[in-house]
Coordinates of C-alpha atoms in Angstrom, one line a residue:
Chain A
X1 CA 22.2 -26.6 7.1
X2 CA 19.9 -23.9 6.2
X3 CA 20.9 -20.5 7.9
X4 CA 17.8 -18.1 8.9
X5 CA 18.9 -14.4 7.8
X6 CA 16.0 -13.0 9.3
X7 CA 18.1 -11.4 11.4
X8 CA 20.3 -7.8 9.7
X9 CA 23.2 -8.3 11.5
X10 CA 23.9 -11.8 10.5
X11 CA 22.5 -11.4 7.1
X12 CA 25.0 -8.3 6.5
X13 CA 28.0 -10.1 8.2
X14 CA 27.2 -12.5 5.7
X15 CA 26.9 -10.5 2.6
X16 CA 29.8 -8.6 3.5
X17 CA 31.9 -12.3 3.7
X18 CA 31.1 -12.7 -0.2
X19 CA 28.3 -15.8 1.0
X20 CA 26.5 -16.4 -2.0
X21 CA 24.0 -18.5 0.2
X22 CA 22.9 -15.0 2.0
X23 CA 22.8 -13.3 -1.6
X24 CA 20.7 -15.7 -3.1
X25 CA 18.2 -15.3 0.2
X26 CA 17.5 -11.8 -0.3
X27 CA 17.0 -12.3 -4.0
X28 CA 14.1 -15.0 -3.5
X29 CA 12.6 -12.8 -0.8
X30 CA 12.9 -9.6 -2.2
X31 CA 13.2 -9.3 -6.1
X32 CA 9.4 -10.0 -6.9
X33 CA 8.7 -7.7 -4.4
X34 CA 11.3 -5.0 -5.1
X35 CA 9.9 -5.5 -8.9
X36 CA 6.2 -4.9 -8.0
X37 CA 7.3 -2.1 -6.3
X38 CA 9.2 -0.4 -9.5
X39 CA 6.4 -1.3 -11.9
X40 CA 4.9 1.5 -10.0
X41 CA 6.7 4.0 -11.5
X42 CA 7.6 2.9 -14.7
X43 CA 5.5 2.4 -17.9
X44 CA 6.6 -1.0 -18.8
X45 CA 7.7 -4.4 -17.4
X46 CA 10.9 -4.4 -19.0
X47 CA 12.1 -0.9 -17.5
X48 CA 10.8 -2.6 -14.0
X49 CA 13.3 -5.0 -14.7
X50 CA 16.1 -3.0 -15.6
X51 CA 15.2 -1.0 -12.2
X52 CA 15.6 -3.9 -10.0
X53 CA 18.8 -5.1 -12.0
X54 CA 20.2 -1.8 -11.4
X55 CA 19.2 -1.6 -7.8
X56 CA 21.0 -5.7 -7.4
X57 CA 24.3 -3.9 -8.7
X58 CA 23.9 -0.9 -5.9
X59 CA 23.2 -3.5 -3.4
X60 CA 26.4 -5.4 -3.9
X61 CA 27.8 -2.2 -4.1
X62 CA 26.6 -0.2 -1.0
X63 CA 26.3 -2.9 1.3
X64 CA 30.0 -1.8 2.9
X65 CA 28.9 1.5 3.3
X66 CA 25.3 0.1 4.9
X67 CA 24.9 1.2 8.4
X68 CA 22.2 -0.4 9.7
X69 CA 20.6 3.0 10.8
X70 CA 17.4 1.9 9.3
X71 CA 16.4 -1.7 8.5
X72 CA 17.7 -4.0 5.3
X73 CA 14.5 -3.8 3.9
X74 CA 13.8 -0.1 4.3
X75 CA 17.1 0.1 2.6
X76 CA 16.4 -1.7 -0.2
X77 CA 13.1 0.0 -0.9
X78 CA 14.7 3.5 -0.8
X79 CA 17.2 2.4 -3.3
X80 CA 14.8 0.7 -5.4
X81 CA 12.3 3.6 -5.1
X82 CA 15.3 6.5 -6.1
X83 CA 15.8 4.3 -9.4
X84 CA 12.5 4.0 -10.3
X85 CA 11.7 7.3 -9.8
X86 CA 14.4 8.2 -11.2
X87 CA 13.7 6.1 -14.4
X88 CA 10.0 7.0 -14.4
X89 CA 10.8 10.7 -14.8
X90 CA 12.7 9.9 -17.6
X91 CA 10.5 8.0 -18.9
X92 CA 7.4 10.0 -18.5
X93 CA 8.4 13.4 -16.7
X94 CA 6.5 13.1 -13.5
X95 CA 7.9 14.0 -10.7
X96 CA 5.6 14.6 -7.4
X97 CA 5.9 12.1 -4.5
X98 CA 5.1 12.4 -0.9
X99 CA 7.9 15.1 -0.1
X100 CA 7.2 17.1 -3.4
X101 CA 5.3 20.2 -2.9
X102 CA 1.4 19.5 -4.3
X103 CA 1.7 16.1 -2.8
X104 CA -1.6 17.2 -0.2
X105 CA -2.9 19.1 -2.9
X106 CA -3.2 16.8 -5.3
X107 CA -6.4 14.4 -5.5
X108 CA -7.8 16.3 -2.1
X109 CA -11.2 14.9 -3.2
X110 CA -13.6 13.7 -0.6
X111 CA -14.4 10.4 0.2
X112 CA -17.6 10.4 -0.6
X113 CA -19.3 13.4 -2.9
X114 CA -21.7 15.6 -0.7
X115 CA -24.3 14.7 -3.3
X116 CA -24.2 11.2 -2.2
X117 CA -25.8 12.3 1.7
X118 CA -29.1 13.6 2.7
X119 CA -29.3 15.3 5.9
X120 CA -30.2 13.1 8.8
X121 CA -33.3 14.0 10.1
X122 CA -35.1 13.7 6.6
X123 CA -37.3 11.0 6.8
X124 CA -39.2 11.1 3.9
X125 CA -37.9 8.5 1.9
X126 CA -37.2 4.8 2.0
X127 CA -35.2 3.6 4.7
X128 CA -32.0 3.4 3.6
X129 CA -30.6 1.5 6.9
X130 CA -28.1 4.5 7.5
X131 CA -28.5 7.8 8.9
X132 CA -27.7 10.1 6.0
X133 CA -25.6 8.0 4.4
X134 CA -27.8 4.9 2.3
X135 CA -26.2 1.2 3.4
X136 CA -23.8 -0.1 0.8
X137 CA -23.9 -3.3 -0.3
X138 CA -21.0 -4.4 -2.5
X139 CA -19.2 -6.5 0.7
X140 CA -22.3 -8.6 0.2
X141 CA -19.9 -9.9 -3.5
X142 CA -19.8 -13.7 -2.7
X143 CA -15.9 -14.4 -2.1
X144 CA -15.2 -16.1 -5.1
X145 CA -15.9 -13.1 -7.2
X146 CA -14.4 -10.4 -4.5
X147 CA -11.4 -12.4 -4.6
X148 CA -11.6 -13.2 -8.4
X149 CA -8.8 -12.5 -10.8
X150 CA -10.6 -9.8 -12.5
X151 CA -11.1 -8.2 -9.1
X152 CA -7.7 -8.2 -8.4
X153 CA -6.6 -6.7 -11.7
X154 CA -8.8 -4.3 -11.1
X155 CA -7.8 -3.1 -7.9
X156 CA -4.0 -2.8 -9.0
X157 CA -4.9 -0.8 -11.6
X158 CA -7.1 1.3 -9.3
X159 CA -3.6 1.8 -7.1
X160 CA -1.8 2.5 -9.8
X161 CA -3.9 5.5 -11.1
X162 CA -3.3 6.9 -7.7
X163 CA -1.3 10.0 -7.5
X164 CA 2.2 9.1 -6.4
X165 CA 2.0 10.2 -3.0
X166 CA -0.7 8.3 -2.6
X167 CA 0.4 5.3 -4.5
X168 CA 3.2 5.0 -2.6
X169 CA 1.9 5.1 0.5
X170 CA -0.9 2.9 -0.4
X171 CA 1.0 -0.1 -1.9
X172 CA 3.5 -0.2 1.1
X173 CA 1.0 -0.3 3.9
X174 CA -2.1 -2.1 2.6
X175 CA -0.2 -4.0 -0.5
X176 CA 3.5 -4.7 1.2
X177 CA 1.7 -4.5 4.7
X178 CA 4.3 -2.4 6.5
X179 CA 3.7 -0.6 9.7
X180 CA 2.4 2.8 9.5
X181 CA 6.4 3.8 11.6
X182 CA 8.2 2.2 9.0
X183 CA 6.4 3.7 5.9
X184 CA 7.0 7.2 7.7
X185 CA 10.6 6.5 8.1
X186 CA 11.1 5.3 4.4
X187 CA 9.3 8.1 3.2
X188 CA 10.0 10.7 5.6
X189 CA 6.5 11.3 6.3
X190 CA 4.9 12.6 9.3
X191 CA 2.4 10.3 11.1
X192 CA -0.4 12.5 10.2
X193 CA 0.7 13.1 6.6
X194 CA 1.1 9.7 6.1
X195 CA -2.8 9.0 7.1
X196 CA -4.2 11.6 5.3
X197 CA -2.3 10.1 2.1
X198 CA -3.4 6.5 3.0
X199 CA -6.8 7.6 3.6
X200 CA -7.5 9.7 0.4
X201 CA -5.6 6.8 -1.6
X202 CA -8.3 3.9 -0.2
X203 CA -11.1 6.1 -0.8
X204 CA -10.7 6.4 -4.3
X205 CA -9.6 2.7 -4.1
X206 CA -13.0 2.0 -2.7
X207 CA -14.5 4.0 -5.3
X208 CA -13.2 2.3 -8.3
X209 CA -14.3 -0.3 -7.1
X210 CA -17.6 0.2 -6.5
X211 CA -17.9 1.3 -9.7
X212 CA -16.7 -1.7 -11.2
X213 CA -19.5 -4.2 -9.2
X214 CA -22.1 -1.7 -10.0
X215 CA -21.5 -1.6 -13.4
X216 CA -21.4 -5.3 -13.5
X217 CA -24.5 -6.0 -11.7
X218 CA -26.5 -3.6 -13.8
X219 CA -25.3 -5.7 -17.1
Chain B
X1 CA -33.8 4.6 29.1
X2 CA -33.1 7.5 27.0
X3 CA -31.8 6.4 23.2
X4 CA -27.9 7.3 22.8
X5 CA -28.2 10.9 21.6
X6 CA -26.5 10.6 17.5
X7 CA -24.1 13.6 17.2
X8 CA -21.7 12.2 15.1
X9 CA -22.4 13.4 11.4
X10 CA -22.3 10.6 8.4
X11 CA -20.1 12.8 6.5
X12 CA -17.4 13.2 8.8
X13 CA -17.2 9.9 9.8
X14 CA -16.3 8.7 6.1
X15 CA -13.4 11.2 6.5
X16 CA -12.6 9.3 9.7
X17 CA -12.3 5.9 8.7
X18 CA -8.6 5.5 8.1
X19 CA -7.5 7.0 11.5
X20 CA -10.5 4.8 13.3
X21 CA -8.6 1.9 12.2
X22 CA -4.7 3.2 12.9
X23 CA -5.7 4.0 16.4
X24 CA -5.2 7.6 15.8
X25 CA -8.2 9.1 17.3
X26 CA -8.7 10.5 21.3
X27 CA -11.2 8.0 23.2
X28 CA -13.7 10.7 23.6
X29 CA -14.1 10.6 20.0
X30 CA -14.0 6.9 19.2
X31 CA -17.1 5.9 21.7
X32 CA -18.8 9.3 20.2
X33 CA -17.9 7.4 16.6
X34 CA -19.0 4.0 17.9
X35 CA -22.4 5.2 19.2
X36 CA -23.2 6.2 15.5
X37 CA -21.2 3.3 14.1
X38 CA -24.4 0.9 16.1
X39 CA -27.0 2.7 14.8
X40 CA -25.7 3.7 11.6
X41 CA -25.4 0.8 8.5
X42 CA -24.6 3.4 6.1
X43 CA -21.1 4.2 8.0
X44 CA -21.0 0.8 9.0
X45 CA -21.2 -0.3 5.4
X46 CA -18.2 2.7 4.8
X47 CA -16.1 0.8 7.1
X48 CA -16.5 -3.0 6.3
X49 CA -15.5 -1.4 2.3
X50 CA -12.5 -0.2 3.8
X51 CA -11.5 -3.2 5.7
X52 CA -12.4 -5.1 2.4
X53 CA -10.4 -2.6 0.5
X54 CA -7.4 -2.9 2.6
X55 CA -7.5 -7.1 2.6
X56 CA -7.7 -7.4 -1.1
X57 CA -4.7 -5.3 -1.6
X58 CA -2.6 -7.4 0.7
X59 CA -3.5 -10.2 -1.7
X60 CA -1.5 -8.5 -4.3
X61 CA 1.2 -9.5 -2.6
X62 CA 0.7 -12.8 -2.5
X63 CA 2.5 -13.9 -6.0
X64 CA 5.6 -12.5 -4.8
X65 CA 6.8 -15.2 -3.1
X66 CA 8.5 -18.1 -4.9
X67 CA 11.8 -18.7 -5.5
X68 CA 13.6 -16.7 -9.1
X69 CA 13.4 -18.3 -12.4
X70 CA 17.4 -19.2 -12.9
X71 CA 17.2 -16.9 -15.8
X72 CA 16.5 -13.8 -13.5
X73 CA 18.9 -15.1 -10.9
X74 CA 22.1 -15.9 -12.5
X75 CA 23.1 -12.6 -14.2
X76 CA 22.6 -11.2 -10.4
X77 CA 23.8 -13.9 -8.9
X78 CA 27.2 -13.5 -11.2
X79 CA 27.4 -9.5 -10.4
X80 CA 27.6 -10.4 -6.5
X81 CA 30.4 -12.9 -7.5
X82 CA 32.4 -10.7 -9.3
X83 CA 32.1 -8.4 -6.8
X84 CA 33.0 -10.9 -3.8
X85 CA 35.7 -12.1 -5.5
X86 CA 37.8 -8.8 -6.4
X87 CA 37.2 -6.7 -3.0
X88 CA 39.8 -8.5 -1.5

């Protein structure tokens, strides 16, 4: 019989009992995730797989000591996030994240540049189908090619260029799909912190990637 | 009828868009940001990017799930064995 762990209590009861059924559960659900996750961080797949070996042992070792204050997965992520960062700085001597200091400083840029508006009542020129700001038109990408590896690649990359605040805020809401509560309580964010990150992250986002199907259609 | 009067500037609804969509802004201000939203296609573009945006990073995602390659599993697999089998 296959037993749902979906549940915390039961899955920790179980891990707790030594069943290698509930272990091997929260491997296939979480390693590839908890892997994407420390690629972020560090500058090479193999390190991302030393992280999430590491962060395995810790599991097996903390989960005694687990007290269900927060949920499984948001304690899995803060362990696997602490070695990565940990790593990373090693690795490449970065430091800032969400609760460093320059973390609302950094890559303050606005969304769009002023350069790219024209004040509203100016009439003169084409109609550009917006007020002051010209309609876009790259959501008009048939599927195949908005969805298309290439795409994709490109948009991880784009996240990944992100400054880490950012980056970390970005790939667990809109990559991971947590809720804005949970993301705050993993990363000790404010609510209003937290949006301010998430928006200045999918701006620049957008931005790369409006670059990339502009460049392409002008080819 | 007199048209909706447009007081809502281009440039600070792009700053907007993010808390539009988390719910985070007073109702006085989202109909004042919806007025513009129906006459504007520039911001309305701005929004369906960010919507687009936010969908194809949730497809990033998607080759996470799966089941481990025995190769990946078994050295873990073995630590949370050792580790079951000595606590007691």
């Amino acid at each position: 019989m296959r037993v749902d762990f979906s549940d915390d209590a039961t899955l920790v009861d179980a891990l707790r009992s030594g069943d290698e059924t509930a272990f091997g559960w929260l491997l296939d659900r979480y390693h590839a995730p908890l892997r994407r996750t420390a690629r972020m961080y560090v500058p090479t797949d193999a390190l991302a797989d030393d992280v999430v070996q590491e962060t395995w042992v810790a599991v097996v070792r903390g989960i005694d000591g687990f007290e269900g204050r927060s949920s499984l997965k948001t304690w899995l992520y803060r362990i696997v996030m602490n070695q990565a960062r940990t790593r990373g700085a090693r690795e490449s001597r970065t430091i800032p994240f969400s609760s460093a200091p320059g973390a609302f400083t950094d890559g303050a840029a606005p969304t769009f540049e002023p350069d790219r508006f024209r004040p509203a009542d100016d009439r003169t020129g084409p109609d550009t189908g917006g007020r002051s700001l010209p309609r876009l038109d790259w959501e008009h990408q048939p599927e195949s090619r908005l969805l298309g590896a290439e795409t994709l690649a490109l948009l991880d990359d784009a996240i990944r260029a992100l400054p880490p605040a950012q980056r970390e805020v970005v790939a667990l809401r809109d990559v991971d799909g947590w809720t804005s509560a949970e993301v705050c309580h993993a990363l000790g964010l404010s609510e209003t912190n937290q949006r301010v990150l998430l928006h200045r992250g999918r701006a620049k986002v957008r931005s790369a990637l409006e670059s990339y199907f502009e460049s392409s259609r002008s080819q | 009828m007199t048209p909706p009067v447009d007081d809502f500037p281009c440039n600070e609804f792009v700053e907007l868009v993010t808390e539009y969509l988390e719910g985070a802004l007073p109702p006085a201000e989202v109909v004042r940001l919806e007025d513009h939203l129906a006459i504007c296609g520039g911001c309305a573009s701005v929004l369906d990017q960010f919507q687009t945006v936010i969908r194809l990073s949730g497809r990033l995602s998607e080759s996470d799930v799966g089941a481990l390659a025995p190769s990946e599993r078994e050295p873990v697999m073995a630590a949370f064995r050792t580790w079951a089998a000595n606590r007691n």
